[in-house]
XYZ file of C-alpha atoms in Angstrom:
424
model
C 10.867 25.017 34.747
C 8.626 23.777 31.944
C 11.385 24.355 29.401
C 13.863 22.518 31.636
C 11.486 19.583 31.962
C 10.985 19.555 28.191
C 14.753 19.562 27.622
C 15.188 16.684 30.082
C 12.387 14.728 28.382
C 13.958 15.356 24.965
C 17.340 14.183 26.268
C 15.767 11.017 27.661
C 13.989 10.408 24.371
C 17.287 10.803 22.490
C 19.051 8.401 24.867
C 16.155 5.980 24.689
C 16.377 5.832 20.904
C 20.163 5.499 20.761
C 20.944 3.400 23.834
C 17.823 1.286 24.350
C 18.759 -1.417 21.853
C 22.305 -1.590 23.152
C 21.160 -2.091 26.740
C 18.485 -4.647 25.846
C 21.068 -6.611 23.862
C 23.541 -6.581 26.751
C 20.929 -7.675 29.290
C 19.563 -10.380 26.986
C 22.998 -11.953 27.133
C 22.602 -11.907 30.926
C 18.995 -13.147 31.143
C 18.936 -15.411 28.083
C 16.843 -15.130 24.904
C 13.795 -16.661 26.606
C 13.582 -13.504 28.744
C 14.001 -10.712 26.208
C 10.885 -9.014 27.575
C 12.440 -8.970 31.047
C 15.516 -7.230 29.626
C 13.239 -4.644 28.002
C 11.367 -4.061 31.258
C 14.611 -3.433 33.153
C 15.806 -0.907 30.556
C 12.454 0.887 30.537
C 12.506 1.128 34.338
C 16.015 2.605 34.208
C 14.879 5.179 31.633
C 11.818 6.072 33.729
C 13.990 6.517 36.830
C 16.291 8.794 34.848
C 13.349 10.920 33.720
C 12.008 11.245 37.274
C 15.366 12.071 38.917
C 16.864 14.286 36.208
C 13.728 16.419 36.014
C 14.502 17.679 39.512
C 18.261 17.282 39.858
C 19.377 18.045 36.300
C 21.439 15.935 33.915
C 24.437 14.076 35.391
C 27.891 14.549 33.866
C 27.656 11.161 32.132
C 23.962 10.451 31.382
C 24.645 7.271 29.417
C 26.900 5.850 32.126
C 24.253 6.734 34.733
C 21.517 4.831 32.897
C 23.795 1.857 32.231
C 24.715 1.653 35.921
C 21.071 1.856 37.044
C 20.112 -0.823 34.536
C 22.900 -3.054 35.853
C 21.710 -2.710 39.461
C 18.103 -3.377 38.439
C 19.221 -6.473 36.546
C 21.106 -7.672 39.618
C 18.029 -7.164 41.811
C 15.852 -9.107 39.382
C 18.253 -12.030 39.340
C 18.378 -12.133 43.135
C 14.598 -12.056 43.502
C 13.572 -14.353 40.668
C 12.821 -17.968 41.525
C 15.234 -19.130 38.846
C 18.208 -17.300 40.393
C 20.198 -20.512 40.903
C 20.566 -20.697 37.147
C 22.727 -17.587 37.321
C 24.071 -17.495 40.879
C 27.380 -19.174 40.222
C 28.358 -16.870 37.406
C 26.184 -13.911 36.414
C 25.276 -12.505 39.857
C 28.844 -12.776 41.103
C 30.005 -11.095 37.905
C 27.500 -8.259 38.225
C 28.435 -7.671 41.876
C 32.164 -7.658 41.261
C 34.277 -4.537 41.343
C 35.123 -5.150 37.720
C 31.424 -5.028 36.804
C 30.931 -1.890 38.863
C 33.323 -0.053 36.575
C 31.203 -1.179 33.602
C 34.380 -1.335 31.543
C 34.277 -4.973 30.497
C 30.515 -5.105 29.932
C 30.083 -1.889 27.994
C 33.081 -1.711 25.702
C 32.263 -0.682 22.147
C 33.166 -4.161 20.920
C 30.949 -5.944 23.480
C 28.024 -3.646 22.701
C 28.414 -4.130 18.940
C 28.751 -7.913 19.335
C 25.651 -8.123 21.525
C 23.625 -6.012 19.103
C 24.674 -8.295 16.261
C 23.578 -11.331 18.285
C 20.252 -9.611 18.917
C 19.760 -8.888 15.207
C 20.134 -12.578 14.382
C 17.846 -13.522 17.282
C 15.085 -11.148 16.156
C 15.374 -12.363 12.558
C 15.435 -16.092 13.270
C 13.604 -18.111 10.578
C 11.284 -19.609 13.202
C 9.698 -16.132 13.507
C 7.320 -14.816 10.824
C 8.578 -11.846 8.785
C 6.022 -9.377 10.196
C 6.902 -10.451 13.750
C 10.628 -10.169 12.955
C 10.219 -6.513 11.995
C 8.042 -5.743 15.029
C 10.524 -7.422 17.393
C 13.492 -5.668 15.765
C 11.852 -2.257 16.092
C 10.888 -2.944 19.703
C 14.105 -4.474 21.048
C 16.844 -2.968 18.899
C 15.410 0.397 17.889
C 13.486 1.413 21.010
C 10.167 1.954 19.211
C 7.037 1.852 21.357
C 4.129 -0.404 20.461
C 1.959 2.595 19.380
C 4.797 3.800 17.119
C 5.168 0.369 15.489
C 1.402 0.091 15.023
C 1.321 3.518 13.387
C 4.248 2.701 11.120
C 2.565 -0.413 9.764
C -1.037 0.782 9.671
C -2.320 -1.733 12.171
C -3.594 -1.850 15.752
C -1.549 -1.912 18.934
C -3.273 -5.182 19.783
C -2.030 -6.675 16.525
C 1.559 -5.589 17.243
C 1.287 -7.003 20.763
C 0.214 -10.332 19.308
C 3.166 -10.331 16.901
C 5.578 -9.645 19.748
C 4.030 -12.359 21.931
C 4.293 -14.854 19.057
C 7.905 -13.903 18.376
C 8.956 -14.256 22.022
C 7.090 -17.559 22.288
C 8.896 -18.890 19.201
C 12.252 -17.828 20.640
C 11.496 -19.500 23.950
C 10.184 -22.736 22.438
C 13.115 -22.978 20.024
C 15.534 -22.356 22.928
C 17.575 -20.044 20.747
C 21.139 -19.346 21.777
C 22.208 -15.719 21.917
C 24.853 -16.056 19.245
C 25.803 -15.313 15.657
C 25.581 -18.406 13.419
C 28.620 -19.673 11.544
C 29.368 -21.455 8.270
C 26.493 -22.327 5.951
C 23.987 -21.443 8.653
C 25.370 -17.887 8.744
C 24.967 -17.520 4.989
C 21.360 -18.726 5.146
C 20.415 -16.634 8.164
C 22.143 -13.474 6.908
C 19.868 -13.496 3.875
C 16.827 -13.380 6.171
C 18.370 -10.617 8.289
C 19.119 -8.420 5.268
C 15.618 -8.979 3.904
C 14.161 -7.728 7.202
C 16.444 -4.672 7.145
C 15.427 -3.910 3.547
C 11.716 -4.288 4.341
C 12.186 -1.874 7.237
C 13.925 0.664 4.985
C 11.252 0.360 2.298
C 8.460 0.962 4.796
C 10.180 4.230 5.671
C 11.004 5.133 2.061
C 7.473 4.453 0.801
C 5.493 5.045 3.996
C 2.139 3.251 3.899
C 0.705 5.098 6.875
C 0.723 8.402 8.696
C 0.684 11.837 7.114
C 4.192 11.683 5.676
C 5.474 10.114 2.463
C 8.793 9.299 4.134
C 9.308 7.856 7.635
C 12.892 8.987 8.102
C 13.353 7.248 11.461
C 12.622 3.828 9.916
C 15.151 4.419 7.131
C 17.766 5.596 9.631
C 17.295 2.513 11.799
C 17.567 0.197 8.781
C 20.860 1.794 7.760
C 22.148 1.652 11.346
C 21.381 -2.076 11.585
C 23.090 -2.749 8.234
C 26.154 -0.822 9.418
C 26.315 -2.976 12.562
C 26.369 -6.065 10.332
C 28.940 -4.565 7.963
C 31.246 -3.622 10.849
C 31.870 -7.304 11.692
C 34.364 -8.788 9.217
C 33.263 -12.362 9.944
C 29.643 -11.550 9.171
C 29.652 -8.769 6.577
C 29.258 -9.890 2.990
C 29.230 -8.418 -0.476
C 25.429 -8.450 -0.260
C 25.505 -6.408 2.959
C 27.536 -3.695 1.264
C 25.294 -3.793 -1.810
C 22.273 -3.191 0.439
C 24.100 -0.336 2.181
C 24.878 1.161 -1.231
C 21.227 0.937 -2.271
C 19.970 2.558 0.936
C 22.642 5.291 0.734
C 21.683 6.194 -2.841
C 17.981 6.276 -2.020
C 18.549 8.291 1.158
C 20.594 10.853 -0.777
C 17.400 11.971 -2.520
C 15.291 12.484 0.611
C 15.402 16.293 0.613
C 14.174 16.505 -2.978
C 11.390 13.896 -2.875
C 8.854 16.200 -1.221
C 8.124 19.816 -2.163
C 7.211 22.686 0.163
C 3.550 21.631 0.037
C 4.398 18.046 1.064
C 3.722 16.717 -2.440
C 5.773 13.710 -3.496
C 8.016 14.461 -6.477
C 9.183 11.848 -8.973
C 12.746 11.714 -10.288
C 11.944 13.871 -13.297
C 10.797 16.785 -11.126
C 13.327 16.579 -8.311
C 15.936 19.300 -7.780
C 19.203 17.384 -8.176
C 21.025 20.191 -6.450
C 19.358 19.044 -3.234
C 20.715 15.512 -3.490
C 23.212 14.646 -0.766
C 26.534 14.297 -2.594
C 28.292 12.792 0.427
C 25.728 10.005 0.659
C 26.090 9.368 -3.081
C 29.881 9.111 -2.610
C 29.333 6.713 0.257
C 26.955 4.657 -1.875
C 29.497 4.464 -4.686
C 32.155 3.338 -2.197
C 29.889 0.596 -0.830
C 28.909 -0.499 -4.341
C 32.530 -0.647 -5.527
C 33.442 -2.773 -2.496
C 30.438 -5.051 -3.101
C 31.234 -5.464 -6.800
C 34.841 -6.438 -6.076
C 33.706 -9.627 -4.324
C 32.515 -11.253 -7.584
C 29.048 -11.928 -6.206
C 25.673 -10.777 -7.428
C 22.322 -10.401 -5.713
C 19.131 -8.433 -6.115
C 20.684 -5.709 -3.940
C 23.703 -5.433 -6.276
C 21.459 -4.860 -9.297
C 19.071 -2.456 -7.555
C 22.009 -0.487 -6.162
C 23.531 -0.234 -9.646
C 20.209 1.048 -11.018
C 20.060 3.635 -8.247
C 23.670 4.615 -8.978
C 22.705 5.304 -12.607
C 20.015 7.704 -11.394
C 22.233 9.400 -8.806
C 25.131 10.016 -11.186
C 23.120 11.126 -14.233
C 23.541 14.831 -15.020
C 19.819 15.130 -15.699
C 16.691 13.038 -16.001
C 16.893 13.185 -19.800
C 20.554 12.101 -19.804
C 19.917 9.033 -17.650
C 21.247 5.801 -19.164
C 17.808 4.231 -19.614
C 19.107 1.456 -21.878
C 21.643 0.458 -19.246
C 18.915 0.475 -16.600
C 16.630 -1.667 -18.795
C 19.382 -4.252 -19.181
C 19.682 -4.355 -15.400
C 15.924 -4.902 -15.051
C 16.241 -7.726 -17.573
C 18.775 -9.270 -15.176
C 16.422 -8.778 -12.223
C 13.504 -10.624 -13.826
C 15.753 -13.667 -14.091
C 15.838 -13.583 -10.269
C 12.507 -11.985 -9.400
C 9.598 -11.654 -11.806
C 7.296 -10.033 -9.253
C 4.560 -7.642 -10.440
C 6.278 -4.628 -8.842
C 9.526 -5.341 -10.691
C 7.610 -5.725 -13.973
C 5.802 -2.435 -13.311
C 9.100 -0.610 -12.796
C 10.557 -2.282 -15.880
C 7.595 -1.065 -17.957
C 8.315 2.510 -16.861
C 11.903 2.144 -18.099
C 10.648 0.675 -21.387
C 8.610 3.846 -21.905
C 11.877 5.788 -21.728
C 13.889 3.537 -24.056
C 11.367 2.409 -26.637
C 7.856 3.789 -26.746
C 4.870 4.337 -24.495
C 2.666 1.905 -26.415
C 5.041 -0.990 -25.767
C 5.210 -0.068 -22.061
C 1.403 -0.169 -21.842
C 1.378 -3.549 -23.578
C 3.783 -4.830 -20.938
C 1.487 -3.543 -18.194
C -1.523 -5.215 -19.814
C 0.140 -8.591 -19.201
C 0.109 -8.043 -15.422
C -2.951 -5.817 -14.941
C -5.019 -8.577 -13.357
C -2.595 -9.197 -10.501
C -4.325 -8.798 -7.142
C -1.390 -6.861 -5.650
C -2.298 -3.905 -7.870
C -5.820 -3.611 -6.478
C -4.513 -1.426 -3.651
C -1.144 -0.311 -5.080
C -1.273 3.412 -5.844
C 1.836 3.586 -8.122
C 0.153 1.167 -10.553
C -2.743 3.586 -11.148
C -0.600 6.722 -11.320
C 1.875 5.017 -13.674
C -0.870 3.842 -16.010
C -2.440 7.297 -15.935
C 0.863 8.978 -16.835
C 1.566 6.527 -19.665
C -1.918 6.862 -21.158
C -1.528 10.640 -21.053
C 1.809 10.296 -22.896
C -0.011 8.074 -25.412
C -2.513 10.901 -26.063
C -5.300 9.148 -24.154
C -6.252 11.706 -21.472
C -9.726 10.235 -20.869
C -8.282 6.807 -19.998
C -5.619 8.516 -17.861
C -8.327 10.361 -15.915
C -10.209 7.096 -15.382
C -7.151 5.552 -13.741
C -6.725 8.564 -11.457
C -10.372 8.322 -10.422
C -9.825 4.635 -9.625
C -6.807 5.646 -7.530
C -8.992 7.980 -5.466
C -11.026 4.956 -4.328
C -7.977 3.540 -2.544
C -7.241 4.155 1.173
C -4.967 7.191 0.784
C -3.099 9.694 2.910
C -4.479 13.207 2.711
C -1.461 14.519 0.788
C -1.850 11.658 -1.719
C -5.448 12.686 -2.366
C -4.375 16.285 -2.903
C -1.676 15.204 -5.349
C -4.063 13.039 -7.399
C -6.681 15.782 -7.484
C -4.084 18.238 -8.787
C -3.169 15.749 -11.523
C -6.853 15.372 -12.403
C -7.057 19.118 -13.036
C -3.855 18.981 -15.096
C -5.059 16.006 -17.171
C -8.551 17.460 -17.671
C -7.027 20.567 -19.189
C -5.411 18.376 -21.864
C -8.625 16.688 -23.027
């Protein structure tokens, strides 16, 4: 019985992750953007009812259809009971009660679901909402993440995430946002914000800042799924969308080789290229070719091209470092952020000499962002070691140990300290 209950709970969890955002999007169209939280409550109640009933009666033949139907009835009951029902009575309630609605065919077609999810993406990423609240709202409404999960992913408190969600919903309500995809120039402007949110979400998974894992796979998967929803709509998808998909595909292809059997993070030089996902690399090359054919360029185009160089190189030593450096030179015309300059310095060490790379890093060493940025310390340590300065390298590693680190990061740095000490 316990195993059966566990299987039911796992099935519900799977459905929750994959269908939650679809249902919330559909019901938001019914309730309006001012009542997104109400749509979430209805979906959660439907999921809870499924868990309670299926635990004793077993899974129905069509679990997804069952949950969708329960959610529809719960939505109908809410509309009938709420004091604002007259707003909907003439259209929505009649529609939900109709025989056509009962079949669910016209509400839950693949096209309607995809369109509603796209509308929800643009709603969650509206410029009136702060970037941190955009990500929290996207994870909550479109990806089915719980508040504790979001808090854990972003190394903050549940109270803080709650506040972000409250602010986001308040902004949506006060702005009286329509549940729609923008058009024309407004679409171009808003799409940029949407893609930035998706990329931030992917990066948080790719370089996890919290938890006991270096990679939060579920965040990366959700970012790719959201980008694919955008790319599937010909009126919305752009060259930049496909460039971002290419970048995320290339980076995801290396997941299996980024961490060894002891959960240590491995850099490109030490990764087993035989573990790289060749199908994802092919997909990335397809996306990048499509993006390049549109005669547009963005940060995502350049970063994806850099990642393509790494993914197609036969070995670390045979990587086209000069070609990558020229791409970084293009990036700093668009974005001269400290992180970009740090990465560029690493490439310089491969194409020119370590001393020049360290000189480049000296020009940005005072930037406050590096005070808590682990890769800065480990990069400087590695470069000083290459420059036959093991004592300075060890000093940087000791500084790194003062940062708030995951346990596996501490273990990795301590192992490097032993390695570097042996070379003094």
